[in-house]
Each structure stands twice: as structure tokens, then as C-alpha cells.
Short mmCIF file of C-alpha atoms in Angstrom, two decimals:
data_model
loop_
_atom_site.label_atom_id
_atom_site.label_comp_id
_atom_site.label_asym_id
_atom_site.label_seq_id
_atom_site.Cartn_x
_atom_site.Cartn_y
_atom_site.Cartn_z
CA MET A 143 0.04 0.22 0.06
CA THR A 144 1.23 3.22 -0.93
CA GLU A 145 2.29 6.01 2.10
CA TYR A 146 2.02 9.45 1.76
CA GLY A 147 4.61 11.99 2.72
CA TYR A 148 5.12 15.81 2.62
CA PHE A 149 8.00 17.45 0.58
CA LEU A 150 9.24 20.49 2.59
CA SER A 151 10.87 23.22 0.30
CA SER A 152 14.06 24.68 1.49
CA GLU A 153 13.92 26.84 -1.76
CA GLU A 154 10.84 28.86 -0.70
CA HIS A 155 10.78 28.91 3.24
CA THR A 156 12.57 30.25 6.36
CA PRO A 157 13.78 27.37 8.92
CA GLY A 158 11.00 28.19 11.09
CA GLU A 159 8.50 28.18 8.43
CA LEU A 160 9.77 24.63 7.46
CA VAL A 161 9.52 23.33 10.85
CA GLU A 162 5.70 24.09 11.18
CA GLN A 163 4.92 22.89 8.10
CA ALA A 164 6.39 19.60 9.42
CA ARG A 165 4.37 19.79 12.49
CA MET A 166 1.04 20.44 10.20
CA ALA A 167 2.24 17.41 7.93
CA GLU A 168 2.02 15.36 10.70
CA GLN A 169 -1.04 16.66 11.99
CA ALA A 170 -2.67 16.46 8.81
CA GLY A 171 -2.00 12.51 8.43
CA PHE A 172 1.33 12.61 6.19
CA THR A 173 3.54 9.61 7.15
CA SER A 174 7.24 11.25 6.54
CA LEU A 175 9.09 14.07 5.54
CA TRP A 176 11.08 14.89 2.30
CA ILE A 177 13.77 18.17 2.46
CA SER A 178 15.30 19.49 -0.21
CA ASP A 179 19.30 20.25 -0.29
CA HIS A 180 20.37 23.46 -1.61
CA TYR A 181 23.01 26.11 -1.61
CA HIS A 182 20.90 28.22 -3.78
CA PRO A 183 17.39 28.63 -4.93
CA TRP A 184 16.14 27.84 -8.48
CA ASN A 185 15.56 31.38 -8.67
CA ASN A 186 14.92 34.62 -6.66
CA ASP A 187 11.15 34.55 -6.09
CA GLN A 188 11.93 31.62 -4.38
CA GLY A 189 14.00 33.26 -2.26
CA GLN A 190 15.60 31.01 0.60
CA SER A 191 18.10 28.14 1.05
CA PRO A 192 18.88 26.85 4.57
CA PHE A 193 21.59 24.73 5.60
CA VAL A 194 19.42 21.74 5.46
CA TRP A 195 21.42 19.77 8.48
CA SER A 196 20.61 22.59 11.06
CA VAL A 197 16.71 22.13 9.93
CA ILE A 198 16.66 18.27 10.22
CA GLY A 199 17.86 18.89 14.03
CA ALA A 200 15.09 21.24 14.35
CA LEU A 201 12.92 18.73 12.67
CA SER A 202 14.17 15.92 14.92
CA GLN A 203 12.73 17.96 18.05
CA ALA A 204 9.62 18.82 16.63
CA VAL A 205 7.87 15.94 15.01
CA SER A 206 8.20 12.22 15.25
CA LEU A 207 7.94 11.52 11.46
CA PRO A 208 10.76 9.72 9.37
CA VAL A 209 12.76 12.42 7.62
CA GLN A 210 15.00 12.20 4.40
CA THR A 211 16.99 14.41 2.25
CA ALA A 212 15.72 14.69 -1.32
CA VAL A 213 18.31 15.08 -2.37
CA THR A 214 21.82 15.76 -1.18
CA CYS A 215 25.02 15.88 -3.19
CA PRO A 216 27.46 14.17 -1.75
CA THR A 217 30.38 14.89 -4.39
CA VAL A 218 31.32 18.27 -4.73
CA ARG A 219 30.31 21.08 -2.54
CA MET A 220 30.85 18.51 0.26
CA HIS A 221 33.36 16.04 0.86
CA PRO A 222 31.33 12.42 1.40
CA ALA A 223 33.22 12.25 4.92
CA VAL A 224 31.40 15.31 5.87
CA VAL A 225 28.36 14.20 4.54
CA ALA A 226 28.52 10.78 6.18
CA GLN A 227 28.98 12.70 9.60
CA ALA A 228 25.88 15.12 8.77
CA ALA A 229 23.93 11.89 8.16
CA ALA A 230 25.24 10.06 10.92
CA THR A 231 24.08 12.71 13.27
CA SER A 232 20.80 13.11 11.69
CA ALA A 233 20.07 9.44 12.35
CA VAL A 234 20.99 9.57 16.09
CA GLN A 235 19.01 12.76 16.60
CA LEU A 236 15.89 11.03 14.66
CA GLY A 237 16.36 7.64 16.51
CA GLY A 238 16.93 5.72 12.97
CA ARG A 239 14.17 7.67 11.20
CA PHE A 240 16.55 9.30 8.68
CA ARG A 241 17.42 8.28 5.31
CA LEU A 242 20.16 10.01 3.14
CA GLY A 243 18.63 10.82 -0.28
CA ILE A 244 21.78 11.30 -2.91
CA GLY A 245 22.02 12.18 -6.39
CA SER A 246 24.72 13.46 -8.72
CA GLY A 247 23.85 17.34 -8.28
CA GLU A 248 23.60 20.62 -10.23
CA ALA A 249 25.96 23.14 -11.07
CA LEU A 250 23.52 25.68 -9.48
CA ASN A 251 24.77 24.53 -5.96
CA GLU A 252 27.95 22.43 -6.48
CA HIS A 253 29.99 24.80 -8.59
CA ILE A 254 30.11 27.68 -5.66
CA LEU A 255 34.06 26.81 -4.50
CA GLY A 256 35.15 27.15 -8.40
CA ASP A 257 35.62 23.28 -8.99
CA ALA A 258 34.82 22.00 -12.25
CA TRP A 259 31.59 20.73 -12.89
CA PRO A 260 32.35 17.36 -14.59
CA GLU A 261 30.08 15.78 -17.42
CA ALA A 262 27.07 13.22 -16.31
CA SER A 263 28.95 9.86 -16.34
CA ILE A 264 31.74 11.12 -14.41
CA ARG A 265 29.05 12.48 -12.01
CA LEU A 266 27.81 9.50 -11.53
CA GLU A 267 31.36 7.70 -10.97
CA MET A 268 32.02 10.04 -8.31
CA LEU A 269 28.66 9.27 -6.76
CA GLU A 270 29.42 5.49 -6.80
CA GLU A 271 32.78 6.32 -4.63
CA ALA A 272 31.43 8.70 -2.31
CA VAL A 273 28.69 5.96 -1.62
CA GLN A 274 31.48 3.44 -0.76
CA VAL A 275 33.27 6.11 1.44
CA MET A 276 30.18 6.73 3.19
CA ARG A 277 29.12 3.12 3.96
CA MET A 278 32.51 2.57 5.36
CA LEU A 279 32.50 5.40 7.68
CA PHE A 280 28.73 4.60 8.95
CA SER A 281 30.31 1.34 10.25
CA GLY A 282 32.00 3.23 12.75
CA ASP A 283 35.48 1.98 11.94
CA GLN A 284 38.53 3.89 11.22
CA VAL A 285 38.73 4.39 7.63
CA SER A 286 41.53 5.16 5.01
CA HIS A 287 40.64 5.73 1.44
CA TYR A 288 42.74 6.50 -1.29
CA GLY A 289 40.43 6.71 -4.38
CA LYS A 290 40.30 8.14 -7.81
CA HIS A 291 38.12 10.99 -6.73
CA TYR A 292 38.62 11.14 -2.79
CA THR A 293 40.99 10.69 0.05
CA VAL A 294 40.00 9.59 3.63
CA GLU A 295 42.79 9.54 5.92
CA ASN A 296 41.97 8.09 9.79
CA ALA A 297 38.61 9.13 9.80
CA ARG A 298 36.08 7.56 12.19
CA LEU A 299 32.64 8.62 13.16
CA TYR A 300 32.29 8.23 16.70
CA THR A 301 28.32 9.53 16.72
CA VAL A 302 26.66 6.96 14.49
CA PRO A 303 23.19 5.00 14.71
CA GLU A 304 22.62 1.65 15.65
CA GLU A 305 22.03 0.60 12.05
CA PRO A 306 23.83 2.26 9.06
CA VAL A 307 22.19 4.92 7.31
CA PRO A 308 20.28 3.83 4.31
CA ILE A 309 21.20 5.72 1.01
CA ASP A 310 18.54 6.09 -1.53
CA VAL A 311 19.67 7.11 -4.98
CA SER A 312 17.87 10.15 -7.18
CA ALA A 313 17.98 8.84 -10.94
CA PHE A 314 16.97 10.82 -14.09
CA GLY A 315 17.35 8.48 -17.13
CA PRO A 316 18.58 4.82 -17.87
CA GLN A 317 22.00 4.91 -16.61
CA ALA A 318 21.38 6.60 -13.53
CA ALA A 319 18.91 4.31 -12.63
CA GLU A 320 21.07 1.38 -13.42
CA VAL A 321 23.67 3.34 -10.68
CA ALA A 322 20.92 3.48 -8.26
CA GLY A 323 20.22 -0.40 -8.47
CA ARG A 324 23.65 -1.10 -8.23
CA ILE A 325 24.56 0.98 -5.29
CA GLY A 326 21.20 2.07 -3.62
CA ASP A 327 19.16 1.03 -0.73
CA GLY A 328 16.14 2.67 -2.70
CA PHE A 329 15.36 4.81 -5.90
CA ILE A 330 14.36 8.27 -6.00
CA SER A 331 12.39 10.14 -8.79
CA MET A 332 10.43 13.22 -9.62
CA ALA A 333 8.60 11.63 -12.25
CA PRO A 334 5.87 8.86 -12.41
CA ASP A 335 8.42 6.67 -13.98
CA ALA A 336 7.59 2.81 -14.21
CA GLU A 337 10.28 1.98 -16.40
CA GLY A 338 12.57 3.73 -14.24
CA ILE A 339 11.39 1.69 -11.22
CA GLU A 340 11.57 -1.65 -13.19
CA ARG A 341 15.22 -0.65 -14.64
CA PHE A 342 16.32 0.08 -10.90
CA ARG A 343 14.91 -3.38 -9.66
CA ARG A 344 16.66 -5.64 -12.69
CA SER A 345 20.00 -3.68 -12.03
CA GLY A 346 19.88 -4.90 -8.35
CA GLY A 347 17.17 -2.52 -6.92
CA GLY A 348 15.09 -5.91 -6.34
CA SER A 349 12.12 -4.75 -3.98
CA LYS A 350 14.13 -2.21 -2.22
CA PRO A 351 11.82 0.87 -1.36
CA VAL A 352 10.90 3.40 -4.24
CA LEU A 353 9.97 7.11 -3.75
CA ALA A 354 8.98 9.73 -5.83
CA GLY A 355 7.89 13.21 -5.09
CA LEU A 356 5.62 15.66 -7.44
CA LYS A 357 4.85 19.63 -6.70
CA VAL A 358 1.11 20.69 -6.48
CA CYS A 359 -0.33 24.38 -5.97
CA TRP A 360 -3.54 24.20 -3.97
CA GLY A 361 -5.79 27.30 -3.96
CA THR A 362 -9.64 28.15 -4.09
CA ASP A 363 -8.50 30.34 -7.45
CA ARG A 364 -7.32 28.01 -10.04
CA ASP A 365 -5.89 31.11 -12.12
CA GLU A 366 -3.92 32.24 -9.15
CA ALA A 367 -2.71 29.01 -8.30
CA VAL A 368 -1.30 28.86 -11.93
CA ARG A 369 0.14 32.15 -11.60
CA THR A 370 1.68 31.47 -8.49
CA ALA A 371 3.13 27.87 -9.85
CA HIS A 372 4.21 29.50 -13.10
CA ARG A 373 6.32 32.51 -10.93
CA LEU A 374 7.96 30.18 -8.48
CA TRP A 375 8.51 27.03 -10.14
CA ALA A 376 8.55 27.40 -14.23
CA ASN A 377 12.10 25.87 -13.80
CA GLU A 378 10.76 22.64 -13.73
CA GLN A 379 9.83 22.49 -17.26
CA LEU A 380 12.50 23.17 -18.57
CA PRO A 381 13.97 20.31 -20.62
CA GLY A 382 16.69 18.06 -20.81
CA GLU A 383 20.09 18.83 -18.90
CA LEU A 384 19.67 22.31 -18.35
CA ALA A 385 18.76 21.70 -14.48
CA GLN A 386 22.22 19.97 -14.06
CA ILE A 387 24.25 22.25 -15.93
CA LEU A 388 22.86 26.33 -15.40
CA PRO A 389 25.20 27.86 -12.55
CA THR A 390 23.32 30.63 -10.93
CA PRO A 391 19.48 31.57 -10.22
CA ARG A 392 19.64 34.40 -12.78
CA HIS A 393 20.56 31.80 -15.48
CA PHE A 394 17.37 29.84 -14.48
CA GLU A 395 15.24 32.89 -14.56
CA GLN A 396 16.29 33.61 -18.06
CA ALA A 397 15.73 30.05 -19.41
CA SER A 398 12.62 29.93 -17.49
CA GLU A 399 11.21 33.14 -19.50
CA LEU A 400 10.79 30.54 -22.46
CA VAL A 401 8.32 28.40 -20.18
CA THR A 402 4.57 29.98 -20.74
CA ARG A 403 1.87 29.67 -18.14
CA ASP A 404 -0.02 27.39 -20.23
CA ARG A 405 2.64 24.90 -19.99
CA VAL A 406 3.02 25.13 -16.41
CA ALA A 407 -0.89 24.73 -16.07
CA SER A 408 -0.95 21.38 -17.95
CA ALA A 409 2.10 20.10 -16.10
CA VAL A 410 1.23 20.74 -12.66
CA THR A 411 -2.17 20.41 -10.58
CA CYS A 412 -3.47 23.53 -9.57
CA GLY A 413 -6.65 24.71 -7.89
CA ASP A 414 -8.89 23.02 -5.47
CA ASP A 415 -10.52 20.45 -7.57
CA VAL A 416 -10.49 17.00 -5.54
CA ASP A 417 -10.35 14.55 -8.44
CA ALA A 418 -7.37 16.42 -10.14
CA HIS A 419 -5.33 16.32 -7.42
CA VAL A 420 -6.12 12.68 -6.56
CA ALA A 421 -5.67 11.69 -9.79
CA ALA A 422 -2.02 13.42 -10.01
CA VAL A 423 -0.78 11.48 -7.01
CA SER A 424 -2.31 8.20 -8.08
CA GLU A 425 -0.48 7.98 -11.19
CA TYR A 426 2.89 7.95 -9.10
CA ALA A 427 1.09 5.10 -6.81
CA GLU A 428 0.03 3.57 -9.94
CA ALA A 429 3.23 3.62 -11.46
CA GLY A 430 4.45 1.40 -8.09
CA PHE A 431 6.11 4.04 -5.83
CA ASP A 432 5.79 2.73 -2.43
CA THR A 433 5.97 6.50 -0.94
CA VAL A 434 4.61 9.52 -2.64
CA TYR A 435 5.58 13.04 -1.42
CA ILE A 436 3.71 15.88 -2.41
CA ASN A 437 4.78 19.67 -1.86
CA GLN A 438 2.69 22.76 -1.68
CA ILE A 439 3.78 25.51 -3.79
CA GLY A 440 3.51 29.16 -2.23
CA LYS A 441 2.49 30.50 0.95
CA ASP A 442 -0.87 28.89 1.56
CA GLN A 443 0.16 25.83 3.58
CA GLN A 444 -2.42 25.91 6.08
CA GLY A 445 -4.99 25.77 3.28
CA PHE A 446 -2.98 22.66 1.47
CA PHE A 447 -3.05 20.90 4.82
CA ASP A 448 -6.71 21.19 5.58
CA PHE A 449 -7.60 20.00 2.07
CA TYR A 450 -5.44 17.15 1.84
CA ARG A 451 -6.49 16.07 5.34
CA THR A 452 -10.17 16.14 4.70
CA LYS A 453 -10.40 15.43 1.07
CA VAL A 454 -7.51 14.29 -0.67
CA LEU A 455 -5.90 11.67 1.70
CA PRO A 456 -8.73 9.98 2.70
CA ARG A 457 -9.47 9.43 -1.02
CA LEU A 458 -6.20 8.18 -1.32
CA ARG A 459 -6.24 5.73 0.91
CA ASP A 460 -9.73 4.61 -0.21
#
């Protein structure tokens, strides 16, 4: 049976707002949380980007729900040994209710230290080695590693959970899905991608969990909701590899000028039609995802949670 979680958007909200949304999500009946991990928002209208590990610490004291990053890039901006320490501490704070979601990243967040931004195949190679490093450190043993991309010398995590932190891998495209199947404890997607699930399972993923997320914009005025979704998240409709290679929020704003309001309206569920929201989320469940995380675009979070608590989640569970 599919579970339904809430997706906290670090790009749109302050740390305090994210914690309050987590409380509302738990009260509304969502069973787990995703939280995005960015250095920059995608555009200046989104306007926020707090340090995710600080927010996770606050979440651990505010709610009883499991938490997962969706997703962290452990390869360029942060060394995997540092990500491993952050993830292990988060798992301890959350009593084991933490999963580390990882991906190969975007230049938007990862180029900030002036490092070269590798092509996709190299990014996946780096991700695979990063997972190897993190898993060694999660053991609590002293680790030295001299690899192609990373060096770790005499490192040991002293604060570790009872069980190693599960690492789920985000994948867009066949090659990434195969890597996720080979190295991941689960599969993450932002599309109702049944083919990606099948490739993940064939490549070694077996019966491991498969997780997905989507954005909606609830509101009583559908036209206003479409305008909000277009203003804040037109970038999600950019094609191909642009999201991985554009370096600044301003570049995303420039590219997003090509995305029409009609394009957003056809791609994002907006308004307060219960059937439309149920259909959008159900598409992911029908594709085979074990958990679907929903994010509300914009400021009207309380209205969204009331709507999902009373009208959408009961229908989905039926």
C-alpha cells in the first residue's frame, strides 16, 4: 500500500516555516518527510535556502515523522566524509528515522567553490565512490581510503546510529537508474516513471523501496494558483540537462522566460479540484512507488494541509 509524505521545500521557506510545515504535515496525516538540500534556490522569487542539516536537527525535536534529504549531493560542494558525519548525526537525532537521499547534483549548488563541473558520466562515477566512502564510515570503524576522486585518512565517526544510514539514489535516465540499482538502498524519482523502477529493480534494486515526489499548487482560485506555480517553479519545466548545468538562479530565470503559463498549467495540478489532486498523486502510486511526497507551492500551507487532510488523503487511502 502506498504511503504519502510531505515534501519540505528549502528553496521557498525559512527554517522556522519548514519546521511549522512539518508539524502541520504530521497533524494532517502525512507519514514521512522529504526536505530539499540546496545552496541556492532555483530563482530569486523562491528566495530561501537554509542549511539542511540545521533544519533536520530542529525537525528531530519537533515531529515524530521519518525524514529524508531529497536530495543531497555528496560529491563536490561537500566531501562525502562530511556528508557521512551529518547523516549519521541526523539518524541518531531521529532515532534511526532518517534516510539519506543522494543524487549527482546540479552546477547551481555544486560549483560555488570554483571546482570544475564534470559531465554526467563522471558525476555518476563520483557518486558511486562517495557511497563507498560513506558506507565505510557508517560502520564506526577508522577508515582510510585513497580513491580516484576522494581521499580519506584516519577518519572515524564516533556518533553513529545502531544501523547504518540507508542511502537512496535519485535517478533521471537509464544510466542513473542502473547505478541506483547497483549501489542504492532505494530509488528516488520526480516522475511517475514505471520504466525507471523496472530498470532499478533489474539492476540490483530488487524489492528495495522506491520513492517519488511531485509539486501541486492548491488554491480556491485556480488561475491565481497557476500564476503562483509559474512564478515560483517554471524552472521545473525546462527540458533536458539544463537543470544540471545552469550555474546561477539568474540563469534559471532567463531560461524560464521560455516556459509559458499554459505549459505550467498543463504540467502542475493547480486549484481545489479534489479529483485532479487525487489523479495526479495516484499516477505515481499506479507506477509502483511505495511512498509519494507532495509539496505545496506557495505560502498557503494551512489551506493545503486542511484540503489534503479532509479530502485528498482519505480518497487516496481508499
